[in-house]
């Protein structure tokens, strides 16, 4: 079982030298023949456009681009009109892309795709200027979800995203619910981009990561001299910083109960009162919230205000866990594999056995855990005995590929008490995964990085209640 799991350490099949060279180009390249069908699409073009390189040969540009993150209609119109030149396309996963169309002697066309964020970064470097924020690598930026493709693959996801888009267009507040790791932040970012201009702010607030003593000052701001240690200039709160844009309140269930009343007041009248202030300020923002907790159950236990819940949950977007949308799994595996290979000198190649195991696994950590697993496989691929145990323990002969719900293996799992309510059983199971990660990595901070969550989440979930 171990020796065939990953084949990145074996000599890959020889590819034509020209094809290998084209895949090494920093720009995307698409070649069309005289009939308008694709004859070649290099790796960078697949990354930029969110295209399926394996299925590209023989397809028309219109058919190939149907599931792309980019709108290819302007390019198609240029080809039909017999024109050449450049056109700007935009997509959620990469931003602005400059596409240049040229005719070739055979009667076909060649398209080059250039990521303008990369060019802007190079220009600033050449001028001796620094980026306003750390420039992410190509792989990191392309890891943003390709919702256009995912919606094409999953009619359910398409319905959910359409629901959120309609809600924001009509000015309704949206709450995104679902397990940890299903992509709630990225969905919120997409919804913001759908209704906003490029300059509108998107302020994401992780409510679980702000200490209770600082929560009010961080969210609502303070006037100068409001308390000992306060800035002499005062400070805008995160709500004010979102003026004209979107305020995303992640893990909304972690807001301290005393502060919930003040947040409710803001949601009712749109006014913000800074700490130490005497004059309220009107702030116009869209509000999206998210949680992995049952807020109605918390309201019954008087740990969350019911009136606040109804103010936030005008439209609910429940996001299914990854195990319930298997139609997305192959797409995500390929997308993550392509991103990982951008950082490797030798491409990672997954065996069919390992792909089957990735499909069979149940992913209690959802998309975030899949990405974490793919990174582990990339790092440990040459040492097959060290591959993730929870993945390699799956018995593929035991039944249908996605049947086993007990595939993840963690220390102490065999002692799991029977008969627990679902919420308690999931919480206990999640805790054991976290404790195993802390044991392996030696600290909560390293465990948080390995599991793809923030340290506040780890601290909260391992906190012993009195």
Tab-separated table of N, CA and C in Angstrom, residues 97-213:
chain	number	residue	atom	x	y	z
A	97	UNK	N	-6.634	40.318	-15.978
A	97	UNK	CA	-5.789	39.524	-16.871
A	97	UNK	C	-5.767	40.212	-18.229
A	98	UNK	N	-4.578	40.452	-18.775
A	98	UNK	CA	-4.426	41.032	-20.105
A	98	UNK	C	-4.275	39.892	-21.105
A	99	UNK	N	-5.229	39.774	-22.019
A	99	UNK	CA	-5.199	38.728	-23.040
A	99	UNK	C	-4.836	39.370	-24.372
A	100	UNK	N	-3.779	38.883	-24.998
A	100	UNK	CA	-3.336	39.380	-26.296
A	100	UNK	C	-3.593	38.320	-27.350
A	101	UNK	N	-4.263	38.703	-28.434
A	101	UNK	CA	-4.637	37.778	-29.511
A	101	UNK	C	-3.811	38.094	-30.756
A	102	UNK	N	-3.189	37.071	-31.323
A	102	UNK	CA	-2.394	37.220	-32.550
A	102	UNK	C	-2.728	36.086	-33.510
A	103	UNK	N	-2.715	36.416	-34.825
A	103	UNK	CA	-2.878	35.375	-35.835
A	103	UNK	C	-1.541	34.702	-36.097
A	104	UNK	N	-1.578	33.437	-36.485
A	104	UNK	CA	-0.361	32.709	-36.848
A	104	UNK	C	-0.485	32.217	-38.286
A	105	UNK	N	0.639	31.833	-38.875
A	105	UNK	CA	0.703	31.524	-40.306
A	105	UNK	C	-0.210	30.376	-40.716
A	106	UNK	N	-0.493	29.460	-39.830
A	106	UNK	CA	-1.320	28.299	-40.160
A	106	UNK	C	-2.797	28.651	-40.261
A	107	UNK	N	-3.149	29.910	-39.992
A	107	UNK	CA	-4.546	30.322	-40.037
A	107	UNK	C	-5.220	30.332	-38.680
A	108	UNK	N	-4.525	29.870	-37.671
A	108	UNK	CA	-5.070	29.853	-36.325
A	108	UNK	C	-4.705	31.098	-35.545
A	109	UNK	N	-4.807	31.006	-34.225
A	109	UNK	CA	-4.504	32.131	-33.358
A	109	UNK	C	-3.719	31.654	-32.143
A	110	UNK	N	-2.961	32.571	-31.566
A	110	UNK	CA	-2.295	32.311	-30.300
A	110	UNK	C	-2.709	33.399	-29.317
A	111	UNK	N	-3.083	32.979	-28.105
A	111	UNK	CA	-3.483	33.908	-27.052
A	111	UNK	C	-2.450	33.838	-25.933
A	112	UNK	N	-1.999	34.991	-25.474
A	112	UNK	CA	-1.140	35.044	-24.286
A	112	UNK	C	-1.920	35.703	-23.161
A	113	UNK	N	-1.784	35.149	-21.976
A	113	UNK	CA	-2.497	35.645	-20.792
A	113	UNK	C	-1.463	36.144	-19.788
A	114	UNK	N	-1.595	37.394	-19.377
A	114	UNK	CA	-0.660	37.979	-18.415
A	114	UNK	C	-1.430	38.483	-17.196
A	115	UNK	N	-0.999	38.033	-16.054
A	115	UNK	CA	-1.584	38.452	-14.782
A	115	UNK	C	-1.050	39.845	-14.454
A	116	UNK	N	-1.920	40.851	-14.465
A	116	UNK	CA	-1.456	42.222	-14.280
A	116	UNK	C	-0.942	42.491	-12.875
A	117	UNK	N	-1.392	41.722	-11.891
A	117	UNK	CA	-0.857	41.900	-10.537
A	117	UNK	C	0.629	41.565	-10.507
A	118	UNK	N	1.033	40.547	-11.263
A	118	UNK	CA	2.449	40.178	-11.330
A	118	UNK	C	3.243	41.268	-12.024
A	119	UNK	N	2.695	41.807	-13.118
A	119	UNK	CA	3.400	42.862	-13.849
A	119	UNK	C	3.535	44.129	-13.010
A	120	UNK	N	2.471	44.482	-12.281
A	120	UNK	CA	2.542	45.667	-11.409
A	120	UNK	C	3.596	45.491	-10.327
A	121	UNK	N	3.648	44.284	-9.763
A	121	UNK	CA	4.646	43.994	-8.736
A	121	UNK	C	6.057	44.140	-9.306
A	122	UNK	N	6.295	43.612	-10.518
A	122	UNK	CA	7.617	43.713	-11.149
A	122	UNK	C	7.968	45.165	-11.449
A	123	UNK	N	6.974	45.944	-11.894
A	123	UNK	CA	7.225	47.353	-12.192
A	123	UNK	C	7.632	48.118	-10.936
A	124	UNK	N	6.931	47.851	-9.808
A	124	UNK	CA	7.293	48.533	-8.564
A	124	UNK	C	8.684	48.129	-8.092
A	125	UNK	N	9.013	46.858	-8.264
A	125	UNK	CA	10.358	46.414	-7.895
A	125	UNK	C	11.416	47.125	-8.725
A	126	UNK	N	11.170	47.226	-10.042
A	126	UNK	CA	12.137	47.868	-10.934
A	126	UNK	C	12.326	49.341	-10.585
A	127	UNK	N	11.268	49.987	-10.086
A	127	UNK	CA	11.349	51.400	-9.717
A	127	UNK	C	11.840	51.601	-8.293
A	128	UNK	N	12.149	50.501	-7.609
A	128	UNK	CA	12.619	50.606	-6.235
A	128	UNK	C	11.522	50.883	-5.243
A	129	UNK	N	10.264	50.641	-5.641
A	129	UNK	CA	9.138	50.885	-4.751
A	129	UNK	C	8.754	49.585	-4.054
A	130	UNK	N	8.104	49.726	-2.905
A	130	UNK	CA	7.650	48.568	-2.162
A	130	UNK	C	6.146	48.408	-2.334
A	131	UNK	N	5.691	47.175	-2.309
A	131	UNK	CA	4.254	46.925	-2.354
A	131	UNK	C	3.606	47.433	-1.080
A	132	UNK	N	2.378	47.923	-1.203
A	132	UNK	CA	1.654	48.404	-0.023
A	132	UNK	C	1.416	47.281	0.971
A	133	UNK	N	1.294	46.053	0.466
A	133	UNK	CA	1.099	44.873	1.312
A	133	UNK	C	1.985	43.769	0.766
A	134	UNK	N	2.345	42.764	1.584
A	134	UNK	CA	3.174	41.678	1.097
A	134	UNK	C	2.566	41.046	-0.144
A	135	UNK	N	3.380	40.875	-1.177
A	135	UNK	CA	2.880	40.327	-2.433
A	135	UNK	C	2.786	38.814	-2.325
A	136	UNK	N	1.583	38.246	-2.477
A	136	UNK	CA	1.454	36.795	-2.364
A	136	UNK	C	2.011	36.095	-3.592
A	137	UNK	N	2.449	34.867	-3.412
A	137	UNK	CA	2.951	34.098	-4.537
A	137	UNK	C	1.809	33.769	-5.477
A	138	UNK	N	2.184	33.384	-6.703
A	138	UNK	CA	1.171	32.998	-7.685
A	138	UNK	C	0.293	31.892	-7.148
A	139	UNK	N	0.911	30.879	-6.538
A	139	UNK	CA	0.141	29.746	-6.024
A	139	UNK	C	-0.836	30.191	-4.946
A	140	UNK	N	-0.390	31.116	-4.072
A	140	UNK	CA	-1.266	31.562	-2.991
A	140	UNK	C	-2.460	32.322	-3.539
A	141	UNK	N	-2.225	33.186	-4.543
A	141	UNK	CA	-3.335	33.946	-5.090
A	141	UNK	C	-4.284	33.063	-5.882
A	142	UNK	N	-3.771	32.060	-6.553
A	142	UNK	CA	-4.616	31.184	-7.343
A	142	UNK	C	-5.366	30.177	-6.488
A	143	UNK	N	-5.036	30.098	-5.192
A	143	UNK	CA	-5.779	29.198	-4.316
A	143	UNK	C	-7.157	29.748	-3.986
A	144	UNK	N	-7.396	31.006	-4.327
A	144	UNK	CA	-8.737	31.553	-4.137
A	144	UNK	C	-9.716	30.694	-4.923
A	145	UNK	N	-10.866	30.400	-4.373
A	145	UNK	CA	-11.790	29.464	-5.026
A	145	UNK	C	-12.230	29.932	-6.408
A	146	UNK	N	-12.339	28.987	-7.299
A	146	UNK	CA	-12.875	29.253	-8.627
A	146	UNK	C	-14.371	28.957	-8.570
A	147	UNK	N	-15.148	29.930	-8.071
A	147	UNK	CA	-16.568	29.690	-7.871
A	147	UNK	C	-17.313	29.496	-9.189
A	148	UNK	N	-16.815	30.107	-10.264
A	148	UNK	CA	-17.480	29.907	-11.550
A	148	UNK	C	-17.463	28.429	-11.928
A	149	UNK	N	-16.307	27.788	-11.766
A	149	UNK	CA	-16.193	26.371	-12.084
A	149	UNK	C	-16.974	25.518	-11.078
A	150	UNK	N	-16.867	25.863	-9.800
A	150	UNK	CA	-17.546	25.072	-8.771
A	150	UNK	C	-19.065	25.133	-8.935
A	151	UNK	N	-19.579	26.286	-9.323
A	151	UNK	CA	-21.021	26.407	-9.527
A	151	UNK	C	-21.474	25.608	-10.741
A	152	UNK	N	-20.612	25.501	-11.725
A	152	UNK	CA	-20.922	24.682	-12.894
A	152	UNK	C	-20.990	23.203	-12.504
A	153	UNK	N	-20.130	22.795	-11.567
A	153	UNK	CA	-20.080	21.393	-11.150
A	153	UNK	C	-21.173	21.044	-10.152
A	154	UNK	N	-21.583	22.012	-9.341
A	154	UNK	CA	-22.526	21.730	-8.253
A	154	UNK	C	-23.747	22.647	-8.338
A	155	UNK	N	-24.881	22.137	-8.838
A	155	UNK	CA	-26.102	22.954	-8.888
A	155	UNK	C	-26.521	23.452	-7.505
A	156	UNK	N	-26.257	22.649	-6.463
A	156	UNK	CA	-26.607	23.090	-5.105
A	156	UNK	C	-25.818	24.340	-4.731
A	157	UNK	N	-24.496	24.332	-4.973
A	157	UNK	CA	-23.681	25.505	-4.646
A	157	UNK	C	-24.135	26.704	-5.463
A	158	UNK	N	-24.492	26.485	-6.708
A	158	UNK	CA	-24.963	27.579	-7.554
A	158	UNK	C	-26.213	28.216	-6.951
A	159	UNK	N	-27.131	27.387	-6.427
A	159	UNK	CA	-28.341	27.932	-5.800
A	159	UNK	C	-27.998	28.752	-4.564
A	160	UNK	N	-27.067	28.255	-3.749
A	160	UNK	CA	-26.700	28.972	-2.534
A	160	UNK	C	-26.042	30.315	-2.862
A	161	UNK	N	-25.122	30.310	-3.827
A	161	UNK	CA	-24.435	31.548	-4.178
A	161	UNK	C	-25.413	32.556	-4.782
A	162	UNK	N	-26.326	32.062	-5.609
A	162	UNK	CA	-27.336	32.956	-6.199
A	162	UNK	C	-28.210	33.564	-5.112
A	163	UNK	N	-28.526	32.778	-4.081
A	163	UNK	CA	-29.324	33.288	-2.967
A	163	UNK	C	-28.596	34.441	-2.282
A	164	UNK	N	-27.304	34.259	-1.994
A	164	UNK	CA	-26.543	35.310	-1.339
A	164	UNK	C	-26.399	36.546	-2.208
A	165	UNK	N	-26.191	36.350	-3.504
A	165	UNK	CA	-26.053	37.494	-4.417
A	165	UNK	C	-27.349	38.303	-4.486
A	166	UNK	N	-28.483	37.607	-4.579
A	166	UNK	CA	-29.772	38.319	-4.609
A	166	UNK	C	-29.998	39.095	-3.312
A	167	UNK	N	-29.615	38.476	-2.185
A	167	UNK	CA	-29.822	39.125	-0.888
A	167	UNK	C	-29.052	40.442	-0.807
A	168	UNK	N	-27.784	40.424	-1.179
A	168	UNK	CA	-26.985	41.646	-1.061
A	168	UNK	C	-27.431	42.701	-2.062
A	169	UNK	N	-27.843	42.269	-3.249
A	169	UNK	CA	-28.340	43.246	-4.223
A	169	UNK	C	-29.570	43.971	-3.685
A	170	UNK	N	-30.357	43.294	-2.861
A	170	UNK	CA	-31.562	43.892	-2.294
A	170	UNK	C	-31.321	44.502	-0.909
A	171	UNK	N	-30.069	44.539	-0.472
A	171	UNK	CA	-29.738	45.188	0.787
A	171	UNK	C	-30.021	44.363	2.027
A	172	UNK	N	-30.253	43.051	1.872
A	172	UNK	CA	-30.528	42.190	3.024
A	172	UNK	C	-29.229	41.668	3.624
A	173	UNK	N	-29.233	41.445	4.927
A	173	UNK	CA	-28.059	40.874	5.586
A	173	UNK	C	-28.049	39.360	5.395
A	174	UNK	N	-26.839	38.811	5.340
A	174	UNK	CA	-26.661	37.383	5.078
A	174	UNK	C	-25.854	36.770	6.208
A	175	UNK	N	-26.260	35.590	6.652
A	175	UNK	CA	-25.438	34.819	7.582
A	175	UNK	C	-25.070	33.508	6.897
A	176	UNK	N	-23.787	33.187	6.905
A	176	UNK	CA	-23.272	31.969	6.273
A	176	UNK	C	-22.982	30.968	7.384
A	177	UNK	N	-23.627	29.829	7.337
A	177	UNK	CA	-23.449	28.830	8.382
A	177	UNK	C	-22.833	27.568	7.788
A	178	UNK	N	-22.081	26.859	8.603
A	178	UNK	CA	-21.455	25.628	8.144
A	178	UNK	C	-20.273	25.268	9.008
A	179	UNK	N	-19.794	24.053	8.842
A	179	UNK	CA	-18.674	23.566	9.635
A	179	UNK	C	-17.405	24.378	9.350
A	180	UNK	N	-16.462	24.269	10.259
A	180	UNK	CA	-15.179	24.928	10.078
A	180	UNK	C	-14.492	24.385	8.821
A	181	UNK	N	-13.965	25.294	8.008
A	181	UNK	CA	-13.199	24.875	6.843
A	181	UNK	C	-13.975	24.750	5.559
A	182	UNK	N	-15.275	25.100	5.540
A	182	UNK	CA	-16.052	24.953	4.303
A	182	UNK	C	-15.885	26.135	3.358
A	183	UNK	N	-15.173	27.183	3.782
A	183	UNK	CA	-14.920	28.317	2.891
A	183	UNK	C	-15.854	29.498	3.102
A	184	UNK	N	-16.315	29.706	4.330
A	184	UNK	CA	-17.271	30.790	4.593
A	184	UNK	C	-16.667	32.162	4.300
A	185	UNK	N	-15.391	32.346	4.648
A	185	UNK	CA	-14.760	33.648	4.391
A	185	UNK	C	-14.653	33.924	2.903
A	186	UNK	N	-14.279	32.923	2.121
A	186	UNK	CA	-14.148	33.124	0.678
A	186	UNK	C	-15.504	33.379	0.032
A	187	UNK	N	-16.548	32.737	0.540
A	187	UNK	CA	-17.891	33.007	0.019
A	187	UNK	C	-18.280	34.451	0.317
A	188	UNK	N	-17.992	34.911	1.542
A	188	UNK	CA	-18.284	36.301	1.898
A	188	UNK	C	-17.505	37.265	1.005
A	189	UNK	N	-16.253	36.933	0.732
A	189	UNK	CA	-15.434	37.799	-0.135
A	189	UNK	C	-16.018	37.852	-1.552
A	190	UNK	N	-16.504	36.707	-2.034
A	190	UNK	CA	-17.124	36.678	-3.362
A	190	UNK	C	-18.385	37.542	-3.388
A	191	UNK	N	-19.233	37.409	-2.364
A	191	UNK	CA	-20.461	38.198	-2.324
A	191	UNK	C	-20.153	39.692	-2.289
A	192	UNK	N	-19.129	40.050	-1.526
A	192	UNK	CA	-18.706	41.453	-1.491
A	192	UNK	C	-18.307	41.925	-2.886
A	193	UNK	N	-17.484	41.136	-3.571
A	193	UNK	CA	-17.042	41.514	-4.906
A	193	UNK	C	-18.176	41.586	-5.909
A	194	UNK	N	-19.225	40.796	-5.680
A	194	UNK	CA	-20.349	40.761	-6.613
A	194	UNK	C	-21.123	42.074	-6.613
A	195	UNK	N	-21.219	42.726	-5.455
A	195	UNK	CA	-22.048	43.935	-5.350
A	195	UNK	C	-21.218	45.204	-5.180
A	196	UNK	N	-19.895	45.093	-5.141
A	196	UNK	CA	-19.060	46.245	-4.787
A	196	UNK	C	-18.205	46.715	-5.955
A	197	UNK	N	-17.717	47.934	-5.827
A	197	UNK	CA	-16.669	48.430	-6.711
A	197	UNK	C	-15.314	47.949	-6.208
A	198	UNK	N	-14.315	48.039	-7.065
A	198	UNK	CA	-12.984	47.536	-6.706
A	198	UNK	C	-12.396	48.274	-5.510
A	199	UNK	N	-12.812	49.521	-5.281
A	199	UNK	CA	-12.232	50.321	-4.188
A	199	UNK	C	-13.005	50.193	-2.886
A	200	UNK	N	-14.156	49.530	-2.886
A	200	UNK	CA	-14.931	49.393	-1.658
A	200	UNK	C	-14.214	48.460	-0.682
A	201	UNK	N	-14.133	48.841	0.595
A	201	UNK	CA	-13.393	48.012	1.556
A	201	UNK	C	-14.148	46.729	1.919
A	202	UNK	N	-13.364	45.696	2.187
A	202	UNK	CA	-13.889	44.446	2.741
A	202	UNK	C	-13.152	44.222	4.050
A	203	UNK	N	-13.851	44.415	5.166
A	203	UNK	CA	-13.232	44.304	6.486
A	203	UNK	C	-13.703	43.003	7.135
A	204	UNK	N	-12.780	42.059	7.264
A	204	UNK	CA	-13.098	40.764	7.875
A	204	UNK	C	-12.691	40.799	9.344
A	205	UNK	N	-13.622	40.487	10.217
A	205	UNK	CA	-13.385	40.510	11.659
A	205	UNK	C	-13.560	39.089	12.195
A	206	UNK	N	-12.479	38.514	12.730
A	206	UNK	CA	-12.581	37.210	13.378
A	206	UNK	C	-12.942	37.452	14.839
A	207	UNK	N	-14.204	37.280	15.152
A	207	UNK	CA	-14.685	37.615	16.497
A	207	UNK	C	-14.060	36.737	17.570
A	208	UNK	N	-13.603	35.533	17.198
A	208	UNK	CA	-12.997	34.633	18.181
A	208	UNK	C	-11.566	35.030	18.513
A	209	UNK	N	-10.943	35.843	17.661
A	209	UNK	CA	-9.531	36.176	17.855
A	209	UNK	C	-9.325	37.471	18.633
A	210	UNK	N	-10.406	38.198	18.935
A	210	UNK	CA	-10.276	39.470	19.653
A	210	UNK	C	-10.548	39.233	21.130
A	211	UNK	N	-9.610	39.566	22.005
A	211	UNK	CA	-9.856	39.408	23.450
A	211	UNK	C	-11.087	40.199	23.879
A	212	UNK	N	-11.817	39.653	24.835
A	212	UNK	CA	-13.070	40.282	25.255
A	212	UNK	C	-12.847	41.705	25.745
A	213	UNK	N	-11.721	41.963	26.407
A	213	UNK	CA	-11.461	43.300	26.954
A	213	UNK	C	-11.198	44.330	25.857
